[in-house]
Amino acid sequence: MKLLDVNAVLDRETHIQQADPECEVLKEDNSKSTRYAILSHRWSDEVGYEEMTGLMKMEEHKRDKVRQRSGYQKIIKSCKQAVKDRHEWLWIDTCCIDKRSSSELSEAINSMYQWYQNAQVCYAYLSDVDELPRPTMPYHLRSICRPNGWLGPEWFTRGWTLQELIAPRELEFFNKDWAPIGNKRHLAAVLQDITGIPREVLRDGLGAKPLSVAQIMSWAAGRKTQRVEDRAYSLMGLFGVNMPMLYGEGEKAFQRLQLEIIRTSSDQSIFAWNRRKPRTGSVLADDPSDFAGCGRIEKVEPDEFVDKLTKYIEWNVLGPTLYFRSNSRKISTNPIHWCRLAWLRWRARVVSQQHHLSFSVSNAGIQVCLPVIPLPDSRNHFRAILPCGRHFGLETIDLVFSGSRYLRTSAASSPILESPILKTYPEFKTLCLTHHQDANQTHREFTLDDKHASYHHFTRRGTYPREFTGNTVSLSSLIDDLVVIVYANDDAGFRFAVGLGYYHGQGWVHVVCDKPAIQKDWTSFAPEAYHRMWDARVEHAQRMFKQDPVHGRCACVHFIKHAHLPQSIWAARVVWSRWEKGDFTIMVDVEQCPGCCDGPHGWTATLNHYHGPQMPGLMYICSHPYSLRLDGWEVELDESSDQRIALGDYGDYSNGTFMRVGNIFEDAGILSIDTMGSTYCPVVPHVSSFLSLMSRHHTENEDDLVVAYHSGRKHLALRQPKVFSLPANDHLVRLLKALATRLAGKHLVLTVVQCSEFYGVDDNGERRDSVDDSNNHPAEGDISTPLCIIASPQVWRREMPCVQRREQFKSIREHFYALVNTRQPTGTDARHKAAVR
């Protein structure tokens, strides 16, 4: 290590104009007998190694700027304090490490705890206080909201200063004016309240009392570092481990730290972290903050673990057996219970003696032998009991078996005595716990499409219980997970919530509607909707549509749920689509509703052809006999009953006959929608025969002839075909939505095929005489439209009226008219009132 010669530094500063430029202020010294002081501080405008060693070689104006820095003045004041305490050498991390050398930096970080421990005294410089502040709230509350929730020295909130507080035997605190505040031994009680570190550790170091990994980690839970990796590197000395520095690895550094701890320790409290946000996968924590609140978790020795495990089982009723109490303890009278208990006790002692409750690490995972209890309602979910805990019981973690490994699933470890879910006796199992996070294995993506909800002025207001950006929601597929998205129309005072959830591997979607809002704040509605859906998650998952295997290769199935917003003319519509990959696409929309429904309806299904061109929104394509290829996609077409049919026509379609009523582009003018722009221009795809052999075998040798295949072998040859399709963009979707109220139940012409001539051919391409010849040969210059695609837009489909509500309305009307008739006047008054009506 390099040490500052305090006398040389002060002498150079005193005689700055006459100082020797070659004067050395740093000395390499690795002797264990060297006595030195050390500085612990928060960085600000610091002076580095190069500036400290090359100060006298600088130009005068540059040298003066360096000397004016607060970091340089801190060095001078530290040297003066060292001289006052009769120390010749001083180590400061800012200027005693040549950070240009990666090996020197790595050595310093790995050795830093030892350097602080070997120092004669450590100076803790608190540059932001006048005196050591006393805590204003209990530590267990302050640890939740630090550092922003507690106004105190920033030194207590930083990651590196944790080891600098514990390692030195003597630690002196100084305020911003370098006035002494006190010694850590004398201030141990105050420091314990501020940091959560036991006063015994503050006075006598880590060996003062038995400590668990979870306890030490909890001290760093509320601390921050400038680099993510330093969250792990700053803790190496506290656990006595070393590992190479890999800046740039991010959160993986903390994963490596935990694995190094596991390789040198048998303390399983490292698994007892308490994460506030749900996360599935690795049994290792993501960050020291996951250990917040673990300051009282103690490691349990093997014999004590056996006794506590037995006591736990005796406290739980297993099966129809009788108990009597002795000194507040339940004792079973069932001999089978005693036999099973004796077996478990014997098994626990054997495991403790053979394995010492230790574990091993490999690429496959962490192997450990633990007692596990199956969780109800699932064959793959278990609760493992850890040999650690607080004074009142043992800690547990929830696991799910996936493939050959066990993944952690619970949001937090829980005291086992607080969770009496025991339905059977624990069984010791050798588990392979995964120690790396595989997002692809443990999560599924929900893609959210809610842009069309804005047509009725509904906007996404927020999500609960966690936020996400963009339109992709990631949910854990191995635990019960749920995210609620709230939509609101503040002007009208209506809102609804869409829940996206997973329950035991089954994705589910549900809608909860709110009554007309008196207040515009959605934050109170979100938790209410969340808890309503969470309590019914089993039912919601069971009611989800399963993909029909019949449609597995030819169509994409969409499932739709319709939910009326109370006391409004709107309904929330949620469309769930799934296709093979296990990921979900959710479309959230708002439509105008006639008010004949009441609450959420069950799921209904609609089909979009998977092997087909893109369409404007969800379209139920009517079954058509003819087939062609458009841009390489197979499509089905119907024979036009009217040769003058046009793109965008709508009408009634029954018994295979389309009866035109109007055209969407003509009706757009009524709504003052300009459809003359390029966004509404039709798409012109390339057309080709469905079966290439047929086009080669037709009798006429022409390149501009395309054959439309017919399922009944009544194929159609088209001369010079040209295809026009409606554009599949948001503008057209909004147009269809705007016409939804007027055109409910109608069908739409999506695509038309035009040609100069058409005639029937057989399988060999021979012309058939069955087709009316007058239709085959239009007048010169005319264009025929023999084929088209007709679909039912989902936005034009309407829910069937509620029969029960109709009967209620009928009963109310009859009762009303009966009351009116019983009060009808007679004679002249009757005729007069009738005239008035």
mmCIF file with all atom_site columns, N, CA and C in Angstrom, residues 726-752:
data_model
loop_
_atom_site.group_PDB
_atom_site.id
_atom_site.type_symbol
_atom_site.label_atom_id
_atom_site.label_alt_id
_atom_site.label_comp_id
_atom_site.label_asym_id
_atom_site.label_entity_id
_atom_site.label_seq_id
_atom_site.pdbx_PDB_ins_code
_atom_site.Cartn_x
_atom_site.Cartn_y
_atom_site.Cartn_z
_atom_site.occupancy
_atom_site.B_iso_or_equiv
_atom_site.pdbx_formal_charge
_atom_site.auth_seq_id
_atom_site.auth_comp_id
_atom_site.auth_asym_id
_atom_site.auth_atom_id
_atom_site.pdbx_PDB_model_num
ATOM 1  N N  . LEU A 1 726 ? -58.792 -2.907 -48.433 1.00 0.00 ? 726 LEU A N  1
ATOM 2  C CA . LEU A 1 726 ? -58.825 -1.791 -47.494 1.00 0.00 ? 726 LEU A CA 1
ATOM 3  C C  . LEU A 1 726 ? -57.510 -1.729 -46.737 1.00 0.00 ? 726 LEU A C  1
ATOM 4  N N  . PRO A 1 727 ? -56.981 -0.530 -46.485 1.00 0.00 ? 727 PRO A N  1
ATOM 5  C CA . PRO A 1 727 ? -55.713 -0.431 -45.746 1.00 0.00 ? 727 PRO A CA 1
ATOM 6  C C  . PRO A 1 727 ? -55.904 -0.904 -44.300 1.00 0.00 ? 727 PRO A C  1
ATOM 7  N N  . ALA A 1 728 ? -54.896 -1.549 -43.760 1.00 0.00 ? 728 ALA A N  1
ATOM 8  C CA . ALA A 1 728 ? -54.938 -2.045 -42.376 1.00 0.00 ? 728 ALA A CA 1
ATOM 9  C C  . ALA A 1 728 ? -54.200 -1.060 -41.478 1.00 0.00 ? 728 ALA A C  1
ATOM 10 N N  . ASN A 1 729 ? -54.766 0.127  -41.291 1.00 0.00 ? 729 ASN A N  1
ATOM 11 C CA . ASN A 1 729 ? -54.129 1.120  -40.438 1.00 0.00 ? 729 ASN A CA 1
ATOM 12 C C  . ASN A 1 729 ? -55.127 1.650  -39.416 1.00 0.00 ? 729 ASN A C  1
ATOM 13 N N  . ASP A 1 730 ? -54.614 2.433  -38.476 1.00 0.00 ? 730 ASP A N  1
ATOM 14 C CA . ASP A 1 730 ? -55.446 2.931  -37.384 1.00 0.00 ? 730 ASP A CA 1
ATOM 15 C C  . ASP A 1 730 ? -56.525 3.885  -37.877 1.00 0.00 ? 730 ASP A C  1
ATOM 16 N N  . HIS A 1 731 ? -56.260 4.590  -38.954 1.00 0.00 ? 731 HIS A N  1
ATOM 17 C CA . HIS A 1 731 ? -57.259 5.535  -39.464 1.00 0.00 ? 731 HIS A CA 1
ATOM 18 C C  . HIS A 1 731 ? -58.525 4.800  -39.895 1.00 0.00 ? 731 HIS A C  1
ATOM 19 N N  . LEU A 1 732 ? -58.356 3.686  -40.591 1.00 0.00 ? 732 LEU A N  1
ATOM 20 C CA . LEU A 1 732 ? -59.535 2.940  -41.030 1.00 0.00 ? 732 LEU A CA 1
ATOM 21 C C  . LEU A 1 732 ? -60.226 2.283  -39.831 1.00 0.00 ? 732 LEU A C  1
ATOM 22 N N  . VAL A 1 733 ? -59.449 1.822  -38.868 1.00 0.00 ? 733 VAL A N  1
ATOM 23 C CA . VAL A 1 733 ? -60.054 1.230  -37.673 1.00 0.00 ? 733 VAL A CA 1
ATOM 24 C C  . VAL A 1 733 ? -60.922 2.263  -36.966 1.00 0.00 ? 733 VAL A C  1
ATOM 25 N N  . ARG A 1 734 ? -60.441 3.493  -36.862 1.00 0.00 ? 734 ARG A N  1
ATOM 26 C CA . ARG A 1 734 ? -61.217 4.552  -36.212 1.00 0.00 ? 734 ARG A CA 1
ATOM 27 C C  . ARG A 1 734 ? -62.467 4.903  -37.029 1.00 0.00 ? 734 ARG A C  1
ATOM 28 N N  . LEU A 1 735 ? -62.371 4.808  -38.351 1.00 0.00 ? 735 LEU A N  1
ATOM 29 C CA . LEU A 1 735 ? -63.550 5.047  -39.178 1.00 0.00 ? 735 LEU A CA 1
ATOM 30 C C  . LEU A 1 735 ? -64.608 3.969  -38.926 1.00 0.00 ? 735 LEU A C  1
ATOM 31 N N  . LEU A 1 736 ? -64.183 2.717  -38.881 1.00 0.00 ? 736 LEU A N  1
ATOM 32 C CA . LEU A 1 736 ? -65.123 1.638  -38.592 1.00 0.00 ? 736 LEU A CA 1
ATOM 33 C C  . LEU A 1 736 ? -65.727 1.810  -37.205 1.00 0.00 ? 736 LEU A C  1
ATOM 34 N N  . LYS A 1 737 ? -64.921 2.290  -36.269 1.00 0.00 ? 737 LYS A N  1
ATOM 35 C CA . LYS A 1 737 ? -65.404 2.513  -34.908 1.00 0.00 ? 737 LYS A CA 1
ATOM 36 C C  . LYS A 1 737 ? -66.426 3.653  -34.884 1.00 0.00 ? 737 LYS A C  1
ATOM 37 N N  . ALA A 1 738 ? -66.172 4.697  -35.668 1.00 0.00 ? 738 ALA A N  1
ATOM 38 C CA . ALA A 1 738 ? -67.097 5.827  -35.711 1.00 0.00 ? 738 ALA A CA 1
ATOM 39 C C  . ALA A 1 738 ? -68.448 5.422  -36.302 1.00 0.00 ? 738 ALA A C  1
ATOM 40 N N  . LEU A 1 739 ? -68.449 4.438  -37.200 1.00 0.00 ? 739 LEU A N  1
ATOM 41 C CA . LEU A 1 739 ? -69.689 3.981  -37.836 1.00 0.00 ? 739 LEU A CA 1
ATOM 42 C C  . LEU A 1 739 ? -70.347 2.838  -37.075 1.00 0.00 ? 739 LEU A C  1
ATOM 43 N N  . ALA A 1 740 ? -69.760 2.452  -35.929 1.00 0.00 ? 740 ALA A N  1
ATOM 44 C CA . ALA A 1 740 ? -70.205 1.241  -35.236 1.00 0.00 ? 740 ALA A CA 1
ATOM 45 C C  . ALA A 1 740 ? -71.661 1.320  -34.799 1.00 0.00 ? 740 ALA A C  1
ATOM 46 N N  . THR A 1 741 ? -72.101 2.497  -34.331 1.00 0.00 ? 741 THR A N  1
ATOM 47 C CA . THR A 1 741 ? -73.478 2.616  -33.839 1.00 0.00 ? 741 THR A CA 1
ATOM 48 C C  . THR A 1 741 ? -74.487 2.444  -34.972 1.00 0.00 ? 741 THR A C  1
ATOM 49 N N  . ARG A 1 742 ? -74.192 2.981  -36.138 1.00 0.00 ? 742 ARG A N  1
ATOM 50 C CA . ARG A 1 742 ? -75.119 2.932  -37.273 1.00 0.00 ? 742 ARG A CA 1
ATOM 51 C C  . ARG A 1 742 ? -75.081 1.596  -37.981 1.00 0.00 ? 742 ARG A C  1
ATOM 52 N N  . LEU A 1 743 ? -73.931 0.942  -37.997 1.00 0.00 ? 743 LEU A N  1
ATOM 53 C CA . LEU A 1 743 ? -73.767 -0.248 -38.842 1.00 0.00 ? 743 LEU A CA 1
ATOM 54 C C  . LEU A 1 743 ? -73.649 -1.529 -38.028 1.00 0.00 ? 743 LEU A C  1
ATOM 55 N N  . ALA A 1 744 ? -74.214 -1.545 -36.838 1.00 0.00 ? 744 ALA A N  1
ATOM 56 C CA . ALA A 1 744 ? -74.150 -2.748 -36.006 1.00 0.00 ? 744 ALA A CA 1
ATOM 57 C C  . ALA A 1 744 ? -74.794 -3.922 -36.730 1.00 0.00 ? 744 ALA A C  1
ATOM 58 N N  . GLY A 1 745 ? -74.088 -5.034 -36.758 1.00 0.00 ? 745 GLY A N  1
ATOM 59 C CA . GLY A 1 745 ? -74.596 -6.254 -37.381 1.00 0.00 ? 745 GLY A CA 1
ATOM 60 C C  . GLY A 1 745 ? -74.376 -6.353 -38.866 1.00 0.00 ? 745 GLY A C  1
ATOM 61 N N  . LYS A 1 746 ? -73.768 -5.338 -39.492 1.00 0.00 ? 746 LYS A N  1
ATOM 62 C CA . LYS A 1 746 ? -73.541 -5.363 -40.938 1.00 0.00 ? 746 LYS A CA 1
ATOM 63 C C  . LYS A 1 746 ? -72.230 -6.074 -41.264 1.00 0.00 ? 746 LYS A C  1
ATOM 64 N N  . HIS A 1 747 ? -72.085 -6.400 -42.558 1.00 0.00 ? 747 HIS A N  1
ATOM 65 C CA . HIS A 1 747 ? -70.869 -7.007 -43.071 1.00 0.00 ? 747 HIS A CA 1
ATOM 66 C C  . HIS A 1 747 ? -70.184 -6.024 -44.019 1.00 0.00 ? 747 HIS A C  1
ATOM 67 N N  . LEU A 1 748 ? -68.872 -6.213 -44.203 1.00 0.00 ? 748 LEU A N  1
ATOM 68 C CA . LEU A 1 748 ? -68.051 -5.253 -44.932 1.00 0.00 ? 748 LEU A CA 1
ATOM 69 C C  . LEU A 1 748 ? -67.275 -5.955 -46.037 1.00 0.00 ? 748 LEU A C  1
ATOM 70 N N  . VAL A 1 749 ? -67.175 -5.292 -47.199 1.00 0.00 ? 749 VAL A N  1
ATOM 71 C CA . VAL A 1 749 ? -66.360 -5.793 -48.302 1.00 0.00 ? 749 VAL A CA 1
ATOM 72 C C  . VAL A 1 749 ? -64.930 -5.322 -48.069 1.00 0.00 ? 749 VAL A C  1
ATOM 73 N N  . LEU A 1 750 ? -64.048 -6.270 -47.739 1.00 0.00 ? 750 LEU A N  1
ATOM 74 C CA . LEU A 1 750 ? -62.658 -5.952 -47.430 1.00 0.00 ? 750 LEU A CA 1
ATOM 75 C C  . LEU A 1 750 ? -61.783 -5.886 -48.677 1.00 0.00 ? 750 LEU A C  1
ATOM 76 N N  . THR A 1 751 ? -62.039 -6.789 -49.617 1.00 0.00 ? 751 THR A N  1
ATOM 77 C CA . THR A 1 751 ? -61.173 -6.932 -50.800 1.00 0.00 ? 751 THR A CA 1
ATOM 78 C C  . THR A 1 751 ? -62.041 -7.211 -52.011 1.00 0.00 ? 751 THR A C  1
ATOM 79 N N  . VAL A 1 752 ? -61.673 -6.637 -53.133 1.00 0.00 ? 752 VAL A N  1
ATOM 80 C CA . VAL A 1 752 ? -62.339 -6.942 -54.402 1.00 0.00 ? 752 VAL A CA 1
ATOM 81 C C  . VAL A 1 752 ? -61.291 -7.361 -55.418 1.00 0.00 ? 752 VAL A C  1
#
